[in-house]
mmCIF file of C-alpha atoms and ligand atoms in Angstrom:
data_model
loop_
_atom_site.group_PDB
_atom_site.id
_atom_site.type_symbol
_atom_site.label_atom_id
_atom_site.label_comp_id
_atom_site.label_asym_id
_atom_site.label_seq_id
_atom_site.Cartn_x
_atom_site.Cartn_y
_atom_site.Cartn_z
ATOM 1 C CA UNK A 1 -55.580 3.864 -133.312
ATOM 2 C CA UNK A 2 -55.139 2.219 -136.738
ATOM 3 C CA UNK A 3 -52.444 -0.448 -136.785
ATOM 4 C CA UNK A 4 -50.289 0.936 -139.573
ATOM 5 C CA UNK A 5 -47.304 -1.380 -139.126
ATOM 6 C CA UNK A 6 -48.123 -3.569 -142.087
ATOM 7 C CA UNK A 7 -49.041 -0.712 -144.439
ATOM 8 C CA UNK A 8 -46.431 -0.053 -147.094
ATOM 9 C CA UNK A 9 -45.617 3.613 -147.789
ATOM 10 C CA UNK A 10 -47.642 3.371 -151.012
ATOM 11 C CA UNK A 11 -50.700 2.051 -149.160
ATOM 12 C CA UNK A 12 -50.976 5.055 -146.870
ATOM 13 C CA UNK A 13 -53.678 5.291 -144.231
ATOM 14 C CA UNK A 14 -56.838 6.908 -145.482
ATOM 15 C CA UNK A 15 -56.997 10.628 -144.825
ATOM 16 C CA UNK A 16 -59.098 13.033 -146.859
ATOM 17 C CA UNK A 17 -58.297 16.562 -147.981
ATOM 18 C CA UNK A 18 -59.973 17.962 -144.843
ATOM 19 C CA UNK A 19 -57.694 15.905 -142.580
ATOM 20 C CA UNK A 20 -60.393 13.391 -141.613
ATOM 21 C CA UNK A 21 -59.037 9.860 -141.091
ATOM 22 C CA UNK A 22 -61.184 7.079 -142.539
ATOM 23 C CA UNK A 23 -61.237 4.049 -140.253
ATOM 24 C CA UNK A 24 -64.783 2.839 -140.806
ATOM 25 C CA UNK A 25 -66.201 1.061 -143.856
ATOM 26 C CA UNK A 26 -69.887 0.518 -144.520
ATOM 27 C CA UNK A 27 -70.434 -2.185 -147.061
ATOM 28 C CA UNK A 28 -73.823 -2.802 -148.615
ATOM 29 C CA UNK A 29 -74.025 -6.507 -149.442
ATOM 30 C CA UNK A 30 -77.316 -6.384 -151.347
ATOM 31 C CA UNK A 31 -79.905 -3.829 -152.451
ATOM 32 C CA UNK A 32 -82.701 -6.388 -151.936
ATOM 33 C CA UNK A 33 -84.989 -6.469 -148.928
ATOM 34 C CA UNK A 34 -87.895 -8.456 -147.524
ATOM 35 C CA UNK A 35 -89.614 -5.299 -146.189
ATOM 36 C CA UNK A 36 -90.689 -2.186 -148.104
ATOM 37 C CA UNK A 37 -90.427 0.703 -145.619
ATOM 38 C CA UNK A 38 -92.353 3.595 -147.132
ATOM 39 C CA UNK A 39 -89.560 6.146 -146.494
ATOM 40 C CA UNK A 40 -86.951 3.869 -148.074
ATOM 41 C CA UNK A 41 -88.443 1.992 -151.008
ATOM 42 C CA UNK A 42 -91.351 1.870 -153.417
ATOM 43 C CA UNK A 43 -93.591 -1.221 -153.242
ATOM 44 C CA UNK A 44 -92.564 -2.279 -156.735
ATOM 45 C CA UNK A 45 -88.831 -1.857 -156.501
ATOM 46 C CA UNK A 46 -86.680 -2.932 -159.395
ATOM 47 C CA UNK A 47 -83.575 -4.423 -157.863
ATOM 48 C CA UNK A 48 -80.178 -4.599 -159.504
ATOM 49 C CA UNK A 49 -79.518 -7.610 -161.730
ATOM 50 C CA UNK A 50 -77.502 -10.191 -159.776
ATOM 51 C CA UNK A 51 -74.740 -10.055 -162.422
ATOM 52 C CA UNK A 52 -73.977 -6.469 -161.333
ATOM 53 C CA UNK A 53 -73.586 -7.354 -157.676
ATOM 54 C CA UNK A 54 -70.165 -8.287 -156.292
ATOM 55 C CA UNK A 55 -69.649 -11.879 -155.163
ATOM 56 C CA UNK A 56 -69.023 -12.464 -151.460
ATOM 57 C CA UNK A 57 -65.413 -13.378 -152.304
ATOM 58 C CA UNK A 58 -65.008 -10.015 -154.057
ATOM 59 C CA UNK A 59 -66.495 -8.237 -151.025
ATOM 60 C CA UNK A 60 -63.967 -9.984 -148.791
ATOM 61 C CA UNK A 61 -61.037 -9.002 -151.058
ATOM 62 C CA UNK A 62 -62.241 -5.405 -151.099
ATOM 63 C CA UNK A 63 -62.625 -5.336 -147.335
ATOM 64 C CA UNK A 64 -59.079 -6.632 -146.926
ATOM 65 C CA UNK A 65 -57.707 -3.807 -149.089
ATOM 66 C CA UNK A 66 -59.518 -1.299 -146.855
ATOM 67 C CA UNK A 67 -58.119 -3.024 -143.739
ATOM 68 C CA UNK A 68 -54.624 -2.733 -145.171
ATOM 69 C CA UNK A 69 -55.299 0.998 -145.497
ATOM 70 C CA UNK A 70 -56.230 1.385 -141.830
ATOM 71 C CA UNK A 71 -59.952 0.580 -141.678
ATOM 72 C CA UNK A 72 -60.631 -0.938 -138.229
ATOM 73 C CA UNK A 73 -64.436 -1.221 -138.223
ATOM 74 C CA UNK A 74 -66.719 -2.713 -140.845
ATOM 75 C CA UNK A 75 -70.498 -2.557 -140.850
ATOM 76 C CA UNK A 76 -72.456 -4.718 -143.296
ATOM 77 C CA UNK A 77 -75.718 -3.200 -144.413
ATOM 78 C CA UNK A 78 -78.054 -3.157 -147.406
ATOM 79 C CA UNK A 79 -80.917 -3.582 -148.404
ATOM 80 C CA UNK A 80 -81.335 -6.284 -145.841
ATOM 81 C CA UNK A 81 -77.897 -7.851 -145.337
ATOM 82 C CA UNK A 82 -79.298 -11.067 -143.861
ATOM 83 C CA UNK A 83 -81.328 -11.951 -146.977
ATOM 84 C CA UNK A 84 -78.136 -12.247 -149.041
ATOM 85 C CA UNK A 85 -77.516 -15.959 -149.701
ATOM 86 C CA UNK A 86 -74.575 -17.417 -147.712
ATOM 87 C CA UNK A 87 -73.927 -14.083 -145.992
ATOM 88 C CA UNK A 88 -72.700 -15.895 -142.872
ATOM 89 C CA UNK A 89 -69.671 -16.969 -144.960
ATOM 90 C CA UNK A 90 -68.654 -13.310 -145.266
ATOM 91 C CA UNK A 91 -69.263 -12.664 -141.566
ATOM 92 C CA UNK A 92 -67.108 -15.679 -140.681
ATOM 93 C CA UNK A 93 -64.227 -14.561 -142.886
ATOM 94 C CA UNK A 94 -64.357 -10.967 -141.676
ATOM 95 C CA UNK A 95 -64.712 -12.209 -138.085
ATOM 96 C CA UNK A 96 -61.478 -14.146 -138.564
ATOM 97 C CA UNK A 97 -59.791 -10.813 -139.338
ATOM 98 C CA UNK A 98 -60.719 -9.660 -135.823
ATOM 99 C CA UNK A 99 -59.022 -12.739 -134.354
ATOM 100 C CA UNK A 100 -56.003 -12.022 -136.579
ATOM 101 C CA UNK A 101 -55.789 -8.459 -135.208
ATOM 102 C CA UNK A 102 -56.601 -6.807 -138.549
ATOM 103 C CA UNK A 103 -60.010 -5.464 -137.525
ATOM 104 C CA UNK A 104 -61.457 -4.150 -134.255
ATOM 105 C CA UNK A 105 -65.141 -4.603 -134.924
ATOM 106 C CA UNK A 106 -67.618 -6.204 -137.295
ATOM 107 C CA UNK A 107 -71.215 -5.057 -137.043
ATOM 108 C CA UNK A 108 -74.398 -4.927 -139.062
ATOM 109 C CA UNK A 109 -77.595 -2.970 -139.492
ATOM 110 C CA UNK A 110 -80.614 -5.211 -139.960
ATOM 111 C CA UNK A 111 -84.393 -5.066 -139.992
ATOM 112 C CA UNK A 112 -84.380 -8.091 -137.667
ATOM 113 C CA UNK A 113 -86.594 -10.443 -139.693
ATOM 114 C CA UNK A 114 -83.906 -13.127 -140.058
ATOM 115 C CA UNK A 115 -82.409 -12.929 -136.580
ATOM 116 C CA UNK A 116 -84.374 -15.803 -135.104
ATOM 117 C CA UNK A 117 -82.209 -18.205 -137.069
ATOM 118 C CA UNK A 118 -79.137 -16.023 -137.645
ATOM 119 C CA UNK A 119 -78.345 -14.345 -134.326
ATOM 120 C CA UNK A 120 -76.259 -17.236 -133.000
ATOM 121 C CA UNK A 121 -74.262 -17.783 -136.227
ATOM 122 C CA UNK A 122 -73.530 -14.027 -136.220
ATOM 123 C CA UNK A 123 -72.267 -14.167 -132.650
ATOM 124 C CA UNK A 124 -70.199 -17.256 -133.436
ATOM 125 C CA UNK A 125 -68.679 -15.408 -136.410
ATOM 126 C CA UNK A 126 -67.413 -12.625 -134.133
ATOM 127 C CA UNK A 127 -70.226 -10.028 -134.221
ATOM 128 C CA UNK A 128 -70.861 -8.511 -130.779
ATOM 129 C CA UNK A 129 -73.049 -5.454 -131.471
ATOM 130 C CA UNK A 130 -75.866 -4.939 -133.933
ATOM 131 C CA UNK A 131 -78.286 -2.187 -134.902
ATOM 132 C CA UNK A 132 -81.882 -3.255 -135.440
ATOM 133 C CA UNK A 133 -84.345 -0.945 -137.162
ATOM 134 C CA UNK A 134 -87.771 -0.715 -135.544
ATOM 135 C CA UNK A 135 -90.131 2.221 -136.057
ATOM 136 C CA UNK A 136 -93.119 1.134 -133.959
ATOM 137 C CA UNK A 137 -94.370 -1.481 -131.505
ATOM 138 C CA UNK A 138 -97.887 -1.393 -132.940
ATOM 139 C CA UNK A 139 -98.477 -4.290 -135.386
ATOM 140 C CA UNK A 140 -100.946 -2.315 -137.525
ATOM 141 C CA UNK A 141 -98.585 0.637 -137.809
ATOM 142 C CA UNK A 142 -95.646 -1.691 -138.444
ATOM 143 C CA UNK A 143 -97.509 -3.129 -141.420
ATOM 144 C CA UNK A 144 -98.356 0.351 -142.636
ATOM 145 C CA UNK A 145 -94.726 1.505 -142.453
ATOM 146 C CA UNK A 146 -93.005 -1.630 -143.772
ATOM 147 C CA UNK A 147 -95.878 -2.877 -145.973
ATOM 148 C CA UNK A 148 -95.350 -6.313 -144.393
ATOM 149 C CA UNK A 149 -97.023 -7.960 -141.363
ATOM 150 C CA UNK A 150 -93.791 -8.892 -139.592
ATOM 151 C CA UNK A 151 -93.679 -7.142 -136.205
ATOM 152 C CA UNK A 152 -93.807 -10.351 -134.150
ATOM 153 C CA UNK A 153 -91.019 -11.867 -136.275
ATOM 154 C CA UNK A 154 -88.835 -8.811 -135.654
ATOM 155 C CA UNK A 155 -89.574 -8.796 -131.900
ATOM 156 C CA UNK A 156 -88.650 -12.495 -131.748
ATOM 157 C CA UNK A 157 -85.475 -11.620 -133.668
ATOM 158 C CA UNK A 158 -84.568 -8.973 -131.080
ATOM 159 C CA UNK A 159 -85.015 -11.534 -128.279
ATOM 160 C CA UNK A 160 -82.905 -14.069 -130.215
ATOM 161 C CA UNK A 161 -80.138 -11.482 -130.634
ATOM 162 C CA UNK A 162 -80.137 -10.693 -126.901
ATOM 163 C CA UNK A 163 -80.153 -14.399 -125.985
ATOM 164 C CA UNK A 164 -77.207 -14.977 -128.322
ATOM 165 C CA UNK A 165 -75.233 -12.356 -126.385
ATOM 166 C CA UNK A 166 -75.366 -9.556 -128.952
ATOM 167 C CA UNK A 167 -75.596 -5.946 -127.738
ATOM 168 C CA UNK A 168 -78.576 -4.407 -129.520
ATOM 169 C CA UNK A 169 -79.207 -0.773 -130.445
ATOM 170 C CA UNK A 170 -82.583 0.155 -131.894
ATOM 171 C CA UNK A 171 -82.749 2.619 -134.801
ATOM 172 C CA UNK A 172 -85.994 4.471 -135.434
ATOM 173 C CA UNK A 173 -86.758 6.824 -138.299
ATOM 174 C CA UNK A 174 -89.159 9.564 -137.184
ATOM 175 C CA UNK A 175 -91.922 9.947 -139.761
ATOM 176 C CA UNK A 176 -94.351 12.851 -139.340
ATOM 177 C CA UNK A 177 -97.973 11.831 -138.888
ATOM 178 C CA UNK A 178 -97.014 8.157 -138.857
ATOM 179 C CA UNK A 179 -94.935 7.191 -135.821
ATOM 180 C CA UNK A 180 -94.176 10.542 -134.153
ATOM 181 C CA UNK A 181 -96.798 9.898 -131.451
ATOM 182 C CA UNK A 182 -95.187 6.485 -130.779
ATOM 183 C CA UNK A 183 -91.660 7.576 -130.041
ATOM 184 C CA UNK A 184 -92.122 8.103 -126.315
ATOM 185 C CA UNK A 185 -93.430 4.542 -125.921
ATOM 186 C CA UNK A 186 -90.518 3.204 -127.975
ATOM 187 C CA UNK A 187 -88.081 5.053 -125.727
ATOM 188 C CA UNK A 188 -89.814 3.660 -122.633
ATOM 189 C CA UNK A 189 -89.695 0.143 -124.142
ATOM 190 C CA UNK A 190 -85.961 0.391 -124.879
ATOM 191 C CA UNK A 191 -85.410 1.743 -121.352
ATOM 192 C CA UNK A 192 -87.286 -1.220 -119.867
ATOM 193 C CA UNK A 193 -85.187 -3.632 -121.910
ATOM 194 C CA UNK A 194 -81.881 -1.867 -121.180
ATOM 195 C CA UNK A 195 -81.289 -0.937 -124.836
ATOM 196 C CA UNK A 196 -79.985 2.212 -126.519
ATOM 197 C CA UNK A 197 -82.248 3.987 -129.010
ATOM 198 C CA UNK A 198 -81.195 6.229 -131.887
ATOM 199 C CA UNK A 199 -83.711 8.418 -133.695
ATOM 200 C CA UNK A 200 -83.067 9.450 -137.310
ATOM 201 C CA UNK A 201 -84.536 12.233 -139.448
ATOM 202 C CA UNK A 202 -85.701 11.097 -142.890
ATOM 203 C CA UNK A 203 -83.272 11.969 -145.658
ATOM 204 C CA UNK A 204 -84.332 12.663 -149.248
ATOM 205 C CA UNK A 205 -82.800 9.532 -150.745
ATOM 206 C CA UNK A 206 -84.593 7.703 -153.568
ATOM 207 C CA UNK A 207 -88.103 8.070 -154.940
ATOM 208 C CA UNK A 208 -90.894 7.098 -152.565
ATOM 209 C CA UNK A 209 -94.674 7.495 -152.699
ATOM 210 C CA UNK A 210 -95.037 10.233 -150.013
ATOM 211 C CA UNK A 211 -93.551 13.682 -150.597
ATOM 212 C CA UNK A 212 -90.491 13.966 -148.357
ATOM 213 C CA UNK A 213 -91.635 17.357 -147.116
ATOM 214 C CA UNK A 214 -94.929 15.853 -145.862
ATOM 215 C CA UNK A 215 -93.289 13.153 -143.746
ATOM 216 C CA UNK A 216 -90.268 15.074 -142.473
ATOM 217 C CA UNK A 217 -90.287 15.247 -138.666
ATOM 218 C CA UNK A 218 -87.599 17.502 -137.178
ATOM 219 C CA UNK A 219 -86.014 15.772 -134.204
ATOM 220 C CA UNK A 220 -85.853 19.110 -132.402
ATOM 221 C CA UNK A 221 -89.662 18.843 -132.096
ATOM 222 C CA UNK A 222 -89.502 15.172 -131.046
ATOM 223 C CA UNK A 223 -86.900 16.036 -128.418
ATOM 224 C CA UNK A 224 -89.178 18.789 -127.010
ATOM 225 C CA UNK A 225 -91.976 16.210 -126.737
ATOM 226 C CA UNK A 226 -89.720 13.647 -125.042
ATOM 227 C CA UNK A 227 -88.508 16.306 -122.599
ATOM 228 C CA UNK A 228 -92.071 16.407 -121.180
ATOM 229 C CA UNK A 229 -91.802 12.758 -120.076
ATOM 230 C CA UNK A 230 -88.107 11.989 -119.618
ATOM 231 C CA UNK A 231 -85.068 13.718 -118.166
ATOM 232 C CA UNK A 232 -82.674 13.860 -121.126
ATOM 233 C CA UNK A 233 -79.172 14.971 -120.197
ATOM 234 C CA UNK A 234 -76.607 15.742 -122.912
ATOM 235 C CA UNK A 235 -73.792 13.193 -122.841
ATOM 236 C CA UNK A 236 -70.186 13.599 -123.920
ATOM 237 C CA UNK A 237 -70.316 10.089 -125.435
ATOM 238 C CA UNK A 238 -69.233 10.029 -129.104
ATOM 239 C CA UNK A 239 -68.704 7.212 -131.610
ATOM 240 C CA UNK A 240 -67.123 9.208 -134.441
ATOM 241 C CA UNK A 241 -70.560 8.920 -136.072
ATOM 242 C CA UNK A 242 -73.269 11.507 -136.624
ATOM 243 C CA UNK A 243 -75.353 10.982 -133.471
ATOM 244 C CA UNK A 244 -75.525 13.319 -130.457
ATOM 245 C CA UNK A 245 -76.305 11.437 -127.262
ATOM 246 C CA UNK A 246 -78.360 11.950 -124.120
ATOM 247 C CA UNK A 247 -78.703 9.874 -120.978
ATOM 248 C CA UNK A 248 -82.290 9.058 -120.053
ATOM 249 C CA UNK A 249 -83.604 9.605 -116.504
ATOM 250 C CA UNK A 250 -80.032 9.468 -115.179
ATOM 251 C CA UNK A 251 -79.596 5.843 -116.310
ATOM 252 C CA UNK A 252 -76.904 4.189 -118.401
ATOM 253 C CA UNK A 253 -78.866 3.708 -121.632
ATOM 254 C CA UNK A 254 -78.472 6.327 -124.294
ATOM 255 C CA UNK A 255 -80.780 8.166 -126.621
ATOM 256 C CA UNK A 256 -79.023 9.186 -129.852
ATOM 257 C CA UNK A 257 -80.296 11.817 -132.299
ATOM 258 C CA UNK A 258 -79.171 11.831 -135.933
ATOM 259 C CA UNK A 259 -80.234 15.136 -137.409
ATOM 260 C CA UNK A 260 -78.857 15.514 -140.939
ATOM 261 C CA UNK A 261 -81.364 18.211 -141.809
ATOM 262 C CA UNK A 262 -81.548 20.312 -138.677
ATOM 263 C CA UNK A 263 -77.895 20.059 -137.725
ATOM 264 C CA UNK A 264 -74.990 19.174 -140.014
ATOM 265 C CA UNK A 265 -72.660 16.569 -138.511
ATOM 266 C CA UNK A 266 -69.980 16.083 -141.159
ATOM 267 C CA UNK A 267 -66.931 17.547 -139.414
ATOM 268 C CA UNK A 268 -65.844 14.294 -137.791
ATOM 269 C CA UNK A 269 -66.946 11.952 -140.614
ATOM 270 C CA UNK A 270 -64.714 8.860 -140.471
ATOM 271 C CA UNK A 271 -66.427 6.607 -143.009
ATOM 272 C CA UNK A 272 -66.607 5.480 -146.590
ATOM 273 C CA UNK A 273 -69.469 3.553 -148.135
ATOM 274 C CA UNK A 274 -69.253 0.844 -150.767
ATOM 275 C CA UNK A 275 -72.355 -0.375 -152.594
ATOM 276 C CA UNK A 276 -73.069 -3.983 -153.471
ATOM 277 C CA UNK A 277 -71.959 -3.243 -157.044
ATOM 278 C CA UNK A 278 -68.575 -1.985 -155.841
ATOM 279 C CA UNK A 279 -69.147 1.748 -156.139
ATOM 280 C CA UNK A 280 -67.477 3.779 -153.473
ATOM 281 C CA UNK A 281 -69.526 6.768 -152.338
ATOM 282 C CA UNK A 282 -67.623 9.298 -150.322
ATOM 283 C CA UNK A 283 -70.827 10.702 -148.801
ATOM 284 C CA UNK A 284 -74.403 9.471 -148.347
ATOM 285 C CA UNK A 285 -75.697 12.817 -149.519
ATOM 286 C CA UNK A 286 -73.640 13.237 -152.698
ATOM 287 C CA UNK A 287 -73.733 11.475 -156.036
ATOM 288 C CA UNK A 288 -70.033 11.413 -156.881
ATOM 289 C CA UNK A 289 -68.530 7.944 -156.728
ATOM 290 C CA UNK A 290 -65.666 5.807 -157.985
ATOM 291 C CA UNK A 291 -66.140 2.350 -159.495
ATOM 292 C CA UNK A 292 -64.088 -0.292 -157.710
ATOM 293 C CA UNK A 293 -65.558 -3.282 -159.560
ATOM 294 C CA UNK A 294 -63.538 -2.809 -162.742
ATOM 295 C CA UNK A 295 -60.378 -2.406 -160.660
ATOM 296 C CA UNK A 296 -61.252 -5.486 -158.616
ATOM 297 C CA UNK A 297 -61.675 -7.567 -161.772
ATOM 298 C CA UNK A 298 -58.537 -6.215 -163.482
ATOM 299 C CA UNK A 299 -55.198 -8.053 -163.825
ATOM 300 C CA UNK A 300 -53.672 -5.856 -161.122
ATOM 301 C CA UNK A 301 -56.472 -5.621 -158.534
ATOM 302 C CA UNK A 302 -54.407 -4.450 -155.548
ATOM 303 C CA UNK A 303 -52.700 -1.603 -157.386
ATOM 304 C CA UNK A 304 -55.841 -0.578 -159.271
ATOM 305 C CA UNK A 305 -58.017 -0.657 -156.155
ATOM 306 C CA UNK A 306 -55.577 1.431 -154.160
ATOM 307 C CA UNK A 307 -55.496 4.000 -156.975
ATOM 308 C CA UNK A 308 -59.316 4.120 -157.012
ATOM 309 C CA UNK A 309 -59.475 4.491 -153.233
ATOM 310 C CA UNK A 310 -56.980 7.375 -153.399
ATOM 311 C CA UNK A 311 -59.089 9.043 -156.084
ATOM 312 C CA UNK A 312 -62.212 8.640 -153.951
ATOM 313 C CA UNK A 313 -60.436 10.050 -150.922
ATOM 314 C CA UNK A 314 -59.425 13.148 -152.857
ATOM 315 C CA UNK A 315 -63.086 13.685 -153.759
ATOM 316 C CA UNK A 316 -64.651 13.238 -150.307
ATOM 317 C CA UNK A 317 -66.775 16.360 -149.895
ATOM 318 C CA UNK A 318 -66.701 18.528 -146.804
ATOM 319 C CA UNK A 319 -70.375 17.927 -146.077
ATOM 320 C CA UNK A 320 -73.708 16.786 -147.449
ATOM 321 C CA UNK A 321 -76.237 19.256 -148.874
ATOM 322 C CA UNK A 322 -79.419 18.080 -147.117
ATOM 323 C CA UNK A 323 -81.438 20.920 -145.672
ATOM 324 C CA UNK A 324 -85.003 22.099 -145.199
ATOM 325 C CA UNK A 325 -85.352 25.613 -146.648
ATOM 326 C CA UNK A 326 -88.716 27.401 -146.873
ATOM 327 C CA UNK A 327 -90.540 24.080 -146.471
ATOM 328 C CA UNK A 328 -88.625 22.423 -149.334
ATOM 329 C CA UNK A 329 -86.203 19.592 -148.786
ATOM 330 C CA UNK A 330 -82.873 20.338 -150.415
ATOM 331 C CA UNK A 331 -80.144 17.991 -151.608
ATOM 332 C CA UNK A 332 -82.413 15.233 -152.958
ATOM 333 C CA UNK A 333 -80.560 12.195 -154.296
ATOM 334 C CA UNK A 334 -82.202 9.674 -156.643
ATOM 335 C CA UNK A 335 -80.221 6.739 -155.204
ATOM 336 C CA UNK A 336 -82.165 5.062 -152.353
ATOM 337 C CA UNK A 337 -80.557 4.436 -148.960
ATOM 338 C CA UNK A 338 -80.952 0.698 -149.654
ATOM 339 C CA UNK A 339 -78.340 0.930 -152.433
ATOM 340 C CA UNK A 340 -75.683 2.756 -150.452
ATOM 341 C CA UNK A 341 -76.279 0.976 -147.150
ATOM 342 C CA UNK A 342 -77.581 2.942 -144.178
HETATM 343 N N1 SAM B 1 -82.473 -3.196 -143.951
HETATM 344 C C1 SAM B 1 -81.661 -2.831 -142.870
HETATM 345 C C2 SAM B 1 -82.417 -2.011 -141.864
HETATM 346 O O1 SAM B 1 -83.513 -1.531 -142.174
HETATM 347 O O2 SAM B 1 -81.884 -1.838 -140.767
HETATM 348 C C3 SAM B 1 -80.379 -2.108 -143.270
HETATM 349 C C4 SAM B 1 -80.461 -1.092 -144.361
HETATM 350 S S1 SAM B 1 -81.456 0.325 -144.030
HETATM 351 C C5 SAM B 1 -81.260 1.236 -145.504
HETATM 352 C C6 SAM B 1 -80.458 1.157 -142.820
HETATM 353 C C7 SAM B 1 -81.132 2.247 -142.034
HETATM 354 O O3 SAM B 1 -81.471 3.287 -142.909
HETATM 355 C C8 SAM B 1 -82.414 1.824 -141.348
HETATM 356 O O4 SAM B 1 -82.330 2.170 -139.971
HETATM 357 C C9 SAM B 1 -83.473 2.640 -142.029
HETATM 358 O O5 SAM B 1 -84.524 2.941 -141.169
HETATM 359 C C10 SAM B 1 -82.701 3.854 -142.494
HETATM 360 N N2 SAM B 1 -83.273 4.557 -143.649
HETATM 361 C C11 SAM B 1 -83.698 4.049 -144.823
HETATM 362 N N3 SAM B 1 -84.100 5.049 -145.651
HETATM 363 C C12 SAM B 1 -83.931 6.204 -144.988
HETATM 364 C C13 SAM B 1 -84.149 7.580 -145.291
HETATM 365 N N4 SAM B 1 -84.631 7.962 -146.470
HETATM 366 N N5 SAM B 1 -83.843 8.504 -144.355
HETATM 367 C C14 SAM B 1 -83.326 8.138 -143.151
HETATM 368 N N6 SAM B 1 -83.092 6.855 -142.804
HETATM 369 C C15 SAM B 1 -83.386 5.903 -143.702
HETATM 370 FE FE1 SF4 B 2 -85.552 -2.713 -146.179
HETATM 371 FE FE2 SF4 B 2 -84.093 -1.482 -144.359
HETATM 372 FE FE3 SF4 B 2 -85.088 -0.125 -146.473
HETATM 373 FE FE4 SF4 B 2 -86.762 -0.984 -144.607
HETATM 374 S S1 SF4 B 2 -85.116 0.520 -144.333
HETATM 375 S S2 SF4 B 2 -87.030 -1.215 -146.825
HETATM 376 S S3 SF4 B 2 -85.832 -2.845 -143.975
HETATM 377 S S4 SF4 B 2 -83.583 -1.707 -146.524
#
């Protein structure tokens, strides 16, 4: 339940026109990355000029405005959040908001390459749970997918995170003809390590070298394949997020499926997304946005930001438009996932 005691009547809790309460903020802290996953980025990405990106102090101020409006969970994402210089400073300041009772949880989504050195500082800052993206355990395939030879670094990062006391969930994007034959071994590996695994369908975000239609792997097909090897039992577990969960072989670890194309999940959407340039996107799959940066840099930042957030709230769409119809992927968006933060 949001703690609304300190919210003035003007700074109402965030509720959209469909009655959905927004308690979760995803903040992209950079669009840059040290990997180049083929479904996410082109090899020669042009990144945003640094002058357009919010400072860490500005990101903290923005986060505090959202907390005042009832946001209780913040996830930092990117690009790769851990390649942003001094990012631990932001984690420490947001972590202090947990100790102060203003936030319930601070998490991140990472590709894992920096965790060897950053897992402990993250834990010390107040992070307890992280999502790590890993699409294969085969070094050759890892290099093919990410265009970088970094599998052993990521696996070491996962071990460092576990040793630091962080709960780890693995995220895997299913890519047809690339890692679909690998998913059963990934599930077995996460089972052996006592980790949860969430599978994600590719979404048509940004321009990449392979046609989206060629690499789209419906998770309904993956699930049928997994059913041959594992006993997957639907679970009532929900996070307020888009995943549907299953228990695996009667154990405690979960398999999550995020199926934006085969199954729309927007009814319970509880989140807003802010890019590293301070644009608020009400939905991953829509282009409408409101610019918070100008408000943040104005003479009356609190008032202006609250007005912008209210405007954004009024424009939150009912659902995204991703779909596969007659073999064509619908709802394509030119903005890559790395800009909005996955
Ligand atoms: N760099 C970090 C990472 O990879 O975890 C955080 C940002 S990344 C954009 C967040 C998540 O989005 C990752 O799990 C990634 O696999 C996923 N992702 C990126 N592009 C995607 C796409 N087009 N469709 C579905 N998932 C995508
Ligand atoms: Fe980087 Fe994450 Fe995109 Fe891969 S998915 S290129 S790791 S931002």
